[in-house]
Short mmCIF file of C-alpha atoms in Angstrom, two decimals:
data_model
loop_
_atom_site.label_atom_id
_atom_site.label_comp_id
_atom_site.label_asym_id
_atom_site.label_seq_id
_atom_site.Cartn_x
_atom_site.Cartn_y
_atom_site.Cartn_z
CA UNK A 1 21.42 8.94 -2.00
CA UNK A 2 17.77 9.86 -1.92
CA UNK A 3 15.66 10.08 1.40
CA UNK A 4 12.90 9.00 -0.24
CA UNK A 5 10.13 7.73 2.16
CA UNK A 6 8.14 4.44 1.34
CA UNK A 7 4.95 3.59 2.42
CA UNK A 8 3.89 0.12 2.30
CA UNK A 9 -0.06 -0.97 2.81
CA UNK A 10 -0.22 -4.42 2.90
CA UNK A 11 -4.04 -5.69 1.65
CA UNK A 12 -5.53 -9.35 1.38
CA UNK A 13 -6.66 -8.87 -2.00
CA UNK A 14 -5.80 -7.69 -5.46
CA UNK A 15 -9.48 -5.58 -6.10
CA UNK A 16 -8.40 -4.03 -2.43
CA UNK A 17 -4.93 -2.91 -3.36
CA UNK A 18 -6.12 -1.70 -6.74
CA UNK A 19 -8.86 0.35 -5.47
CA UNK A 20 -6.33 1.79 -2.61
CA UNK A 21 -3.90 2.42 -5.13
CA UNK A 22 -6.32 4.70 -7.77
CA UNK A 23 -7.82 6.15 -4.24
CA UNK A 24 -3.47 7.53 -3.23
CA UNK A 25 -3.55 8.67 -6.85
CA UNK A 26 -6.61 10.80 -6.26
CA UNK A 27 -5.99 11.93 -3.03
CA UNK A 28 -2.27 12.53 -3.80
CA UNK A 29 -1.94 13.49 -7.60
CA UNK A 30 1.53 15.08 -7.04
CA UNK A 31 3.32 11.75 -6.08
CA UNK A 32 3.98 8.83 -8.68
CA UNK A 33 1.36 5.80 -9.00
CA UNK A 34 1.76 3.59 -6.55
CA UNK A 35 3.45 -0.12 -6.93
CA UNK A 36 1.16 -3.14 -6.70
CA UNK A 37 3.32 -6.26 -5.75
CA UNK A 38 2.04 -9.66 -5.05
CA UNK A 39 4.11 -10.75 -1.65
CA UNK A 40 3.45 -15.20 -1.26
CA UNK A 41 3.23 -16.05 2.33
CA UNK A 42 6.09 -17.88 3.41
CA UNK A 43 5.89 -21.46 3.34
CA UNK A 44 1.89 -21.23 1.27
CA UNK A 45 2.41 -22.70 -2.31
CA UNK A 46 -1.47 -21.73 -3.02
CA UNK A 47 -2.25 -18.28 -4.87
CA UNK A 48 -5.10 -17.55 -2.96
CA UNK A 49 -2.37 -16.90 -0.19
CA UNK A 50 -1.21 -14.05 -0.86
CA UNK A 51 -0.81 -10.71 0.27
CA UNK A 52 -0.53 -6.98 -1.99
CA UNK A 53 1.50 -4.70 -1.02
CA UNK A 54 1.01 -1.18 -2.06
CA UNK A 55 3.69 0.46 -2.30
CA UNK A 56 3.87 4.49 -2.47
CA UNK A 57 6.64 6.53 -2.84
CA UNK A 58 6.62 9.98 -0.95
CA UNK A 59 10.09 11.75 -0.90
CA UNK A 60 8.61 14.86 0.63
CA UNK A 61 6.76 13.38 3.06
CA UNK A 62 3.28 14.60 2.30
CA UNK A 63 1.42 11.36 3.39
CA UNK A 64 0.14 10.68 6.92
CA UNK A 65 0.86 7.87 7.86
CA UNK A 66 -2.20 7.96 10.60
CA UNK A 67 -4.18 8.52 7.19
CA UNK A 68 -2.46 5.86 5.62
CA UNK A 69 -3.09 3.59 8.09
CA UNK A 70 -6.79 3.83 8.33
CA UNK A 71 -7.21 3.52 4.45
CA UNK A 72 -5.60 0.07 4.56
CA UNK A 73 -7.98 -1.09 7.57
CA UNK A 74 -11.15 -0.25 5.59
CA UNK A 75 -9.82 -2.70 3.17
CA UNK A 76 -9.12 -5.56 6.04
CA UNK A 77 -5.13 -4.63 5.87
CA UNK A 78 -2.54 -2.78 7.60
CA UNK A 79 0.37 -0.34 7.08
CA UNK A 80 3.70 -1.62 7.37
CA UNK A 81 5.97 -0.01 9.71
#
């Protein structure tokens, strides 16, 4: 079994999450591309509810998740914990 660590940033927009995602690519060329996945609010039929979740492998736990954290508020989200 792997003790792979997952980070998950959690944006209100597609353009958001894609930008975070090429910036964790950048900053952290070592680690695989991040996952984009579009996460409906429960109980909202409508698209334009809708979260992204970026979601970033990091099996040697090279990411902070401070840093993390404070990438996903410039872009109006949070990181899951």
């Amino acid at each position: 079994m792997s003790d792979a660590r997952h980070h998950v940033l959690v944006l209100p927009e597609r353009d958001a999450a894609e930008e975070v995602a090429e910036g964790l690519t950048a900053r952290f060329p070592t680690l695989d591309e991040p996952e984009l996945v579009r996460d409906a609010l429960a109980g909202e039929d409508d698209a334009e509810d809708a979260q992204w979740l970026v979601v970033l492998d990091d099996p040697d736990g090279v990411c902070d998740p401070r840093e993390l954290d404070q990438v996903a508020q410039a872009h109006d989200g949070w990181l899951e914990r």
